[in-house]
PDB file of C-alpha atoms in Angstrom:
ATOM      1  CA  GLY A1320      -9.739  54.537 111.137  1.00 32.00           C
ATOM      2  CA  GLU A1321     -13.060  54.315 109.418  1.00 36.00           C
ATOM      3  CA  SER A1322     -14.565  57.564 108.235  1.00 45.00           C
ATOM      4  CA  VAL A1323     -17.575  58.853 106.451  1.00 58.00           C
ATOM      5  CA  GLY A1324     -17.197  61.684 104.024  1.00 52.00           C
ATOM      6  CA  LEU A1325     -19.318  63.900 101.853  1.00 47.00           C
ATOM      7  CA  HIS A1326     -18.584  64.854  98.285  1.00 54.00           C
ATOM      8  CA  LEU A1327     -19.613  68.506  98.408  1.00 66.00           C
ATOM      9  CA  PRO A1328     -19.273  70.921 101.310  1.00 90.00           C
ATOM     10  CA  THR A1329     -21.973  73.279  99.994  1.00 93.00           C
ATOM     11  CA  LEU A1330     -25.054  72.989  97.825  1.00 94.00           C
ATOM     12  CA  SER A1331     -27.167  75.898  96.652  1.00 96.00           C
ATOM     13  CA  VAL A1332     -30.606  75.334  95.155  1.00 96.00           C
ATOM     14  CA  GLN A1333     -33.707  77.290  94.281  1.00 97.00           C
ATOM     15  CA  GLU A1334     -36.900  76.830  96.230  1.00 97.00           C
ATOM     16  CA  GLY A1335     -38.958  74.076  94.681  1.00 97.00           C
ATOM     17  CA  ASP A1336     -35.983  72.246  93.187  1.00 96.00           C
ATOM     18  CA  ASN A1337     -35.000  68.752  94.239  1.00 97.00           C
ATOM     19  CA  SER A1338     -31.776  68.478  96.248  1.00 97.00           C
ATOM     20  CA  ILE A1339     -29.365  65.571  96.329  1.00 97.00           C
ATOM     21  CA  ILE A1340     -26.729  65.352  99.029  1.00 96.00           C
ATOM     22  CA  ASN A1341     -24.113  62.639  98.716  1.00 94.00           C
ATOM     23  CA  CYS A1342     -21.996  60.732 101.171  1.00 93.00           C
ATOM     24  CA  ALA A1343     -19.264  58.127 100.785  1.00 92.00           C
ATOM     25  CA  TYR A1344     -18.498  55.742 103.599  1.00 88.00           C
ATOM     26  CA  SER A1345     -15.453  53.576 104.011  1.00 80.00           C
ATOM     27  CA  ASN A1346     -16.438  50.783 106.395  1.00 88.00           C
ATOM     28  CA  SER A1347     -18.029  47.974 104.420  1.00 89.00           C
ATOM     29  CA  ALA A1348     -19.073  46.374 107.729  1.00 90.00           C
ATOM     30  CA  SER A1349     -21.371  49.288 108.576  1.00 92.00           C
ATOM     31  CA  ASP A1350     -24.968  48.167 108.565  1.00 91.00           C
ATOM     32  CA  TYR A1351     -26.895  51.209 109.693  1.00 93.00           C
ATOM     33  CA  PHE A1352     -26.877  54.716 108.297  1.00 95.00           C
ATOM     34  CA  ILE A1353     -28.559  57.927 109.391  1.00 95.00           C
ATOM     35  CA  TRP A1354     -29.022  61.379 107.928  1.00 97.00           C
ATOM     36  CA  TYR A1355     -29.164  64.327 110.298  1.00 97.00           C
ATOM     37  CA  LYS A1356     -30.109  67.951 109.749  1.00 98.00           C
ATOM     38  CA  GLN A1357     -28.457  70.585 111.886  1.00 97.00           C
ATOM     39  CA  GLU A1358     -29.801  74.111 111.898  1.00 96.00           C
ATOM     40  CA  SER A1359     -27.753  76.969 113.215  1.00 94.00           C
ATOM     41  CA  GLY A1360     -27.577  76.928 116.999  1.00 93.00           C
ATOM     42  CA  LYS A1361     -29.253  73.547 117.352  1.00 95.00           C
ATOM     43  CA  GLY A1362     -28.293  69.940 117.814  1.00 96.00           C
ATOM     44  CA  PRO A1363     -28.477  67.394 114.974  1.00 97.00           C
ATOM     45  CA  GLN A1364     -32.020  66.351 114.168  1.00 96.00           C
ATOM     46  CA  PHE A1365     -32.811  62.852 112.898  1.00 95.00           C
ATOM     47  CA  ILE A1366     -34.191  62.861 109.344  1.00 96.00           C
ATOM     48  CA  ILE A1367     -34.179  59.308 108.050  1.00 97.00           C
ATOM     49  CA  ASP A1368     -32.252  56.086 108.423  1.00 95.00           C
ATOM     50  CA  ILE A1369     -31.597  52.961 106.400  1.00 96.00           C
ATOM     51  CA  ARG A1370     -30.191  49.536 107.094  1.00 94.00           C
ATOM     52  CA  SER A1371     -27.758  47.734 104.863  1.00 94.00           C
ATOM     53  CA  ASN A1372     -30.354  45.180 103.780  1.00 94.00           C
ATOM     54  CA  MET A1373     -32.221  47.946 101.966  1.00 96.00           C
ATOM     55  CA  ASP A1374     -31.390  50.049  98.915  1.00 97.00           C
ATOM     56  CA  LYS A1375     -33.961  52.767  99.337  1.00 98.00           C
ATOM     57  CA  ARG A1376     -36.164  54.225 101.981  1.00 98.00           C
ATOM     58  CA  GLN A1377     -38.664  57.052 101.699  1.00 97.00           C
ATOM     59  CA  GLY A1378     -39.978  59.514 104.203  1.00 95.00           C
ATOM     60  CA  GLN A1379     -41.915  62.694 103.916  1.00 93.00           C
ATOM     61  CA  ARG A1380     -40.239  64.603 101.041  1.00 96.00           C
ATOM     62  CA  VAL A1381     -36.994  62.758 101.699  1.00 98.00           C
ATOM     63  CA  THR A1382     -35.506  59.602 100.220  1.00 98.00           C
ATOM     64  CA  VAL A1383     -32.306  57.866 101.200  1.00 98.00           C
ATOM     65  CA  LEU A1384     -30.495  55.656  98.717  1.00 98.00           C
ATOM     66  CA  LEU A1385     -27.800  53.170  99.660  1.00 97.00           C
ATOM     67  CA  ASN A1386     -25.373  51.670  97.166  1.00 96.00           C
ATOM     68  CA  LYS A1387     -23.301  49.115  99.041  1.00 93.00           C
ATOM     69  CA  THR A1388     -21.278  48.188  95.980  1.00 93.00           C
ATOM     70  CA  VAL A1389     -19.586  51.569  95.880  1.00 93.00           C
ATOM     71  CA  LYS A1390     -20.259  52.454  99.545  1.00 94.00           C
ATOM     72  CA  HIS A1391     -22.334  55.485  98.687  1.00 94.00           C
ATOM     73  CA  LEU A1392     -25.258  57.060 100.471  1.00 95.00           C
ATOM     74  CA  SER A1393     -27.447  59.884  99.240  1.00 97.00           C
ATOM     75  CA  LEU A1394     -30.250  62.020 100.602  1.00 98.00           C
ATOM     76  CA  GLN A1395     -32.808  63.370  98.204  1.00 98.00           C
ATOM     77  CA  ILE A1396     -35.078  66.214  99.262  1.00 98.00           C
ATOM     78  CA  ALA A1397     -38.069  66.876  97.047  1.00 97.00           C
ATOM     79  CA  ALA A1398     -39.442  70.369  96.487  1.00 97.00           C
ATOM     80  CA  THR A1399     -36.782  71.972  98.637  1.00 97.00           C
ATOM     81  CA  GLN A1400     -37.987  74.779 100.866  1.00 97.00           C
ATOM     82  CA  PRO A1401     -36.157  77.644 102.601  1.00 96.00           C
ATOM     83  CA  GLY A1402     -36.711  75.820 105.877  1.00 96.00           C
ATOM     84  CA  ASP A1403     -34.536  72.992 104.564  1.00 97.00           C
ATOM     85  CA  SER A1404     -31.487  75.273 104.710  1.00 97.00           C
ATOM     86  CA  ALA A1405     -29.105  73.646 107.173  1.00 97.00           C
ATOM     87  CA  VAL A1406     -26.030  71.466 107.438  1.00 97.00           C
ATOM     88  CA  TYR A1407     -26.690  67.819 106.616  1.00 97.00           C
ATOM     89  CA  PHE A1408     -24.589  65.023 108.063  1.00 96.00           C
ATOM     90  CA  CYS A1409     -24.533  61.364 107.207  1.00 95.00           C
ATOM     91  CA  ALA A1410     -23.485  58.943 109.917  1.00 95.00           C
ATOM     92  CA  GLU A1411     -22.745  55.248 109.988  1.00 93.00           C
ATOM     93  CA  ASN A1412     -22.808  52.560 112.628  1.00 91.00           C
ATOM     94  CA  TYR A1413     -21.348  49.090 112.324  1.00 83.00           C
ATOM     95  CA  GLN A1414     -22.512  47.750 115.672  1.00 81.00           C
ATOM     96  CA  ALA A1415     -25.466  48.382 117.903  1.00 75.00           C
ATOM     97  CA  GLY A1416     -24.494  50.085 121.136  1.00 78.00           C
ATOM     98  CA  THR A1417     -21.564  51.921 119.626  1.00 83.00           C
ATOM     99  CA  ALA A1418     -21.287  55.555 118.695  1.00 87.00           C
ATOM    100  CA  LEU A1419     -21.968  56.878 115.236  1.00 90.00           C
ATOM    101  CA  ILE A1420     -19.211  57.942 112.879  1.00 91.00           C
ATOM    102  CA  PHE A1421     -20.076  61.233 111.226  1.00 93.00           C
ATOM    103  CA  GLY A1422     -19.222  62.640 107.831  1.00 91.00           C
ATOM    104  CA  LYS A1423     -18.023  66.179 107.312  1.00 89.00           C
ATOM    105  CA  GLY A1424     -21.357  67.764 106.486  1.00 93.00           C
ATOM    106  CA  THR A1425     -22.900  69.539 103.518  1.00 95.00           C
ATOM    107  CA  THR A1426     -24.373  73.003 103.870  1.00 96.00           C
ATOM    108  CA  LEU A1427     -27.615  73.308 101.925  1.00 97.00           C
ATOM    109  CA  SER A1428     -28.697  76.831 101.018  1.00 97.00           C
ATOM    110  CA  VAL A1429     -32.155  77.338  99.566  1.00 97.00           C
ATOM    111  CA  SER A1430     -32.989  80.619  97.921  1.00 95.00           C
ATOM    112  CA  SER A1431     -36.520  81.758  97.224  1.00 89.00           C
TER     113      SER A1431
ATOM    114  CA  SER B 887     -37.891  59.087 120.014  1.00 78.00           C
ATOM    115  CA  ALA B 888     -35.961  60.285 123.042  1.00 87.00           C
ATOM    116  CA  VAL B 889     -36.117  63.913 124.089  1.00 93.00           C
ATOM    117  CA  ILE B 890     -32.823  65.191 125.413  1.00 97.00           C
ATOM    118  CA  SER B 891     -32.103  68.380 127.284  1.00 97.00           C
ATOM    119  CA  GLN B 892     -28.776  69.924 128.189  1.00 98.00           C
ATOM    120  CA  LYS B 893     -27.734  72.523 130.729  1.00 98.00           C
ATOM    121  CA  PRO B 894     -26.300  75.066 130.373  1.00 98.00           C
ATOM    122  CA  SER B 895     -27.178  75.952 126.801  1.00 98.00           C
ATOM    123  CA  ARG B 896     -24.163  78.232 126.596  1.00 97.00           C
ATOM    124  CA  ASP B 897     -21.465  79.652 128.831  1.00 98.00           C
ATOM    125  CA  ILE B 898     -18.461  81.915 128.757  1.00 98.00           C
ATOM    126  CA  CYS B 899     -15.675  80.752 131.039  1.00 98.00           C
ATOM    127  CA  GLN B 900     -12.233  81.864 132.091  1.00 98.00           C
ATOM    128  CA  ARG B 901      -9.232  79.709 131.274  1.00 98.00           C
ATOM    129  CA  GLY B 902      -8.182  77.389 134.044  1.00 98.00           C
ATOM    130  CA  THR B 903     -11.715  76.888 135.335  1.00 98.00           C
ATOM    131  CA  SER B 904     -13.994  73.868 134.874  1.00 98.00           C
ATOM    132  CA  LEU B 905     -17.545  73.529 133.593  1.00 98.00           C
ATOM    133  CA  THR B 906     -19.950  70.662 134.128  1.00 98.00           C
ATOM    134  CA  ILE B 907     -22.567  70.027 131.459  1.00 98.00           C
ATOM    135  CA  GLN B 908     -25.694  68.103 132.327  1.00 98.00           C
ATOM    136  CA  CYS B 909     -27.663  65.848 129.984  1.00 98.00           C
ATOM    137  CA  GLN B 910     -31.141  64.591 130.809  1.00 98.00           C
ATOM    138  CA  VAL B 911     -33.121  62.063 128.755  1.00 97.00           C
ATOM    139  CA  ASP B 912     -36.887  61.733 129.089  1.00 95.00           C
ATOM    140  CA  SER B 913     -36.732  57.932 129.102  1.00 93.00           C
ATOM    141  CA  GLN B 914     -34.374  55.228 130.251  1.00 92.00           C
ATOM    142  CA  VAL B 915     -31.672  54.505 127.696  1.00 92.00           C
ATOM    143  CA  THR B 916     -28.797  52.098 127.711  1.00 89.00           C
ATOM    144  CA  MET B 917     -26.308  54.061 125.669  1.00 90.00           C
ATOM    145  CA  MET B 918     -25.359  57.715 126.063  1.00 95.00           C
ATOM    146  CA  PHE B 919     -22.557  59.494 124.259  1.00 96.00           C
ATOM    147  CA  TRP B 920     -20.729  62.818 124.392  1.00 98.00           C
ATOM    148  CA  TYR B 921     -19.533  64.554 121.234  1.00 97.00           C
ATOM    149  CA  ARG B 922     -17.617  67.736 120.516  1.00 97.00           C
ATOM    150  CA  GLN B 923     -18.279  69.909 117.501  1.00 96.00           C
ATOM    151  CA  GLN B 924     -15.765  72.604 116.630  1.00 94.00           C
ATOM    152  CA  PRO B 925     -17.171  75.630 114.778  1.00 88.00           C
ATOM    153  CA  GLY B 926     -18.029  74.699 111.213  1.00 89.00           C
ATOM    154  CA  GLN B 927     -16.916  71.121 111.706  1.00 92.00           C
ATOM    155  CA  SER B 928     -18.454  67.698 112.094  1.00 94.00           C
ATOM    156  CA  LEU B 929     -19.038  65.815 115.309  1.00 95.00           C
ATOM    157  CA  THR B 930     -16.210  64.024 117.096  1.00 95.00           C
ATOM    158  CA  LEU B 931     -16.933  61.419 119.736  1.00 95.00           C
ATOM    159  CA  ILE B 932     -15.421  62.173 123.120  1.00 97.00           C
ATOM    160  CA  ALA B 933     -16.616  59.155 125.075  1.00 96.00           C
ATOM    161  CA  THR B 934     -19.347  56.639 125.723  1.00 95.00           C
ATOM    162  CA  ALA B 935     -21.015  57.200 129.085  1.00 95.00           C
ATOM    163  CA  ASN B 936     -21.507  53.779 130.659  1.00 88.00           C
ATOM    164  CA  GLN B 937     -24.048  53.387 133.424  1.00 88.00           C
ATOM    165  CA  GLY B 938     -22.451  51.938 136.522  1.00 85.00           C
ATOM    166  CA  SER B 939     -18.917  51.893 135.181  1.00 87.00           C
ATOM    167  CA  GLU B 940     -16.213  54.206 133.919  1.00 91.00           C
ATOM    168  CA  ALA B 941     -16.722  55.977 130.617  1.00 94.00           C
ATOM    169  CA  THR B 942     -14.978  54.710 127.504  1.00 95.00           C
ATOM    170  CA  TYR B 943     -12.866  57.442 125.923  1.00 96.00           C
ATOM    171  CA  GLU B 944     -11.842  57.888 122.311  1.00 95.00           C
ATOM    172  CA  SER B 945      -8.276  58.466 121.254  1.00 95.00           C
ATOM    173  CA  GLY B 946      -7.222  61.989 122.127  1.00 96.00           C
ATOM    174  CA  PHE B 947      -9.622  62.383 125.027  1.00 97.00           C
ATOM    175  CA  VAL B 948      -8.708  61.522 128.625  1.00 97.00           C
ATOM    176  CA  ILE B 949     -10.649  61.162 131.822  1.00 97.00           C
ATOM    177  CA  ASP B 950      -8.655  63.792 133.684  1.00 97.00           C
ATOM    178  CA  LYS B 951      -9.650  66.420 131.130  1.00 98.00           C
ATOM    179  CA  PHE B 952     -13.211  65.233 130.461  1.00 98.00           C
ATOM    180  CA  PRO B 953     -14.533  63.350 133.490  1.00 97.00           C
ATOM    181  CA  ILE B 954     -17.963  61.834 132.858  1.00 97.00           C
ATOM    182  CA  SER B 955     -20.598  60.584 135.248  1.00 96.00           C
ATOM    183  CA  ARG B 956     -23.561  58.328 134.476  1.00 96.00           C
ATOM    184  CA  PRO B 957     -25.401  57.723 137.745  1.00 94.00           C
ATOM    185  CA  ASN B 958     -28.547  56.255 136.158  1.00 94.00           C
ATOM    186  CA  LEU B 959     -30.218  55.434 132.840  1.00 94.00           C
ATOM    187  CA  THR B 960     -31.539  58.945 132.195  1.00 95.00           C
ATOM    188  CA  PHE B 961     -28.733  61.295 133.211  1.00 96.00           C
ATOM    189  CA  SER B 962     -25.097  62.020 132.478  1.00 97.00           C
ATOM    190  CA  THR B 963     -22.635  64.838 133.032  1.00 98.00           C
ATOM    191  CA  LEU B 964     -19.500  65.887 131.197  1.00 98.00           C
ATOM    192  CA  THR B 965     -16.958  68.141 132.869  1.00 98.00           C
ATOM    193  CA  VAL B 966     -14.487  70.151 130.845  1.00 98.00           C
ATOM    194  CA  SER B 967     -11.573  70.644 133.231  1.00 98.00           C
ATOM    195  CA  ASN B 968      -8.830  73.253 133.384  1.00 98.00           C
ATOM    196  CA  MET B 969     -10.219  74.920 130.298  1.00 98.00           C
ATOM    197  CA  SER B 970      -8.211  76.688 127.640  1.00 97.00           C
ATOM    198  CA  PRO B 971      -9.437  78.649 124.596  1.00 97.00           C
ATOM    199  CA  GLU B 972      -8.933  75.483 122.502  1.00 96.00           C
ATOM    200  CA  ASP B 973     -11.830  73.935 124.421  1.00 97.00           C
ATOM    201  CA  SER B 974     -14.225  76.475 122.936  1.00 97.00           C
ATOM    202  CA  SER B 975     -16.698  74.310 121.106  1.00 97.00           C
ATOM    203  CA  ILE B 976     -20.192  72.868 121.082  1.00 98.00           C
ATOM    204  CA  TYR B 977     -20.625  69.870 123.348  1.00 98.00           C
ATOM    205  CA  LEU B 978     -23.421  67.487 122.438  1.00 98.00           C
ATOM    206  CA  CYS B 979     -25.025  64.664 124.327  1.00 98.00           C
ATOM    207  CA  SER B 980     -26.767  61.828 122.524  1.00 96.00           C
ATOM    208  CA  ALA B 981     -28.739  58.763 123.519  1.00 95.00           C
ATOM    209  CA  GLU B 982     -29.484  55.620 121.600  1.00 89.00           C
ATOM    210  CA  GLY B 983     -33.162  54.936 121.218  1.00 78.00           C
ATOM    211  CA  GLN B 984     -34.928  52.007 119.645  1.00 73.00           C
ATOM    212  CA  GLY B 985     -33.252  50.396 116.669  1.00 72.00           C
ATOM    213  CA  GLU B 986     -29.871  52.085 117.151  1.00 77.00           C
ATOM    214  CA  THR B 987     -31.179  55.532 116.261  1.00 87.00           C
ATOM    215  CA  GLN B 988     -29.315  58.194 118.187  1.00 92.00           C
ATOM    216  CA  TYR B 989     -30.991  61.389 119.271  1.00 94.00           C
ATOM    217  CA  PHE B 990     -29.154  64.523 120.218  1.00 97.00           C
ATOM    218  CA  GLY B 991     -29.558  67.252 122.733  1.00 97.00           C
ATOM    219  CA  PRO B 992     -29.500  70.921 121.702  1.00 97.00           C
ATOM    220  CA  GLY B 993     -25.839  71.281 122.628  1.00 98.00           C
ATOM    221  CA  THR B 994     -23.856  73.442 125.030  1.00 98.00           C
ATOM    222  CA  ARG B 995     -21.964  76.293 123.433  1.00 98.00           C
ATOM    223  CA  LEU B 996     -18.793  76.964 125.352  1.00 98.00           C
ATOM    224  CA  LEU B 997     -16.492  79.935 124.914  1.00 98.00           C
ATOM    225  CA  VAL B 998     -13.276  80.023 126.903  1.00 98.00           C
ATOM    226  CA  LEU B 999     -11.498  83.342 127.244  1.00 97.00           C
TER     227      LEU B 999
END
């Protein structure tokens, strides 16, 4: 079936650096994508989303880029802070009212 | 955004017993879902909780093992029946808010001995 995957299981950065977390998706019919942050002992927390009619969307310190040609999604975190340390999941949805399909997750570790 | 709570937050259970997990949303939502997350793994969909009708289960999950109720637009329960140690996991409830965004509860951490 369709699946969403991530290129790197772990990413270690220094505080203040910019972080880039990548995700490859396989369903070209997917039209909605979400990034979640999951801290230890908590549920996934919504960070930012993007629809397939967009290439880029910015939030507070975060930017999501969508490349539909190669079915690639990335999350950029500017000026990474220790509080950004968590597991990050991308998820895709190809139809409203259906469940999300999650990627495998990337663990971001930020050292100060 | 929807605020979702789950009860219990964690439990330790004996094999062969059953546990019912409750999920409460602070607003009426059409779609609610139940996921399982094994330690260190991603989220796997168990079922879609349909209001007023039977839940829709994903491959590998059956109603006898994971019965689900959805009595109204703000509440759902998931029961893990006849538990075994392999059922030790985090169980997560989610609800679809505006624009297809799904919000998650804090999860229920289950350990089966």
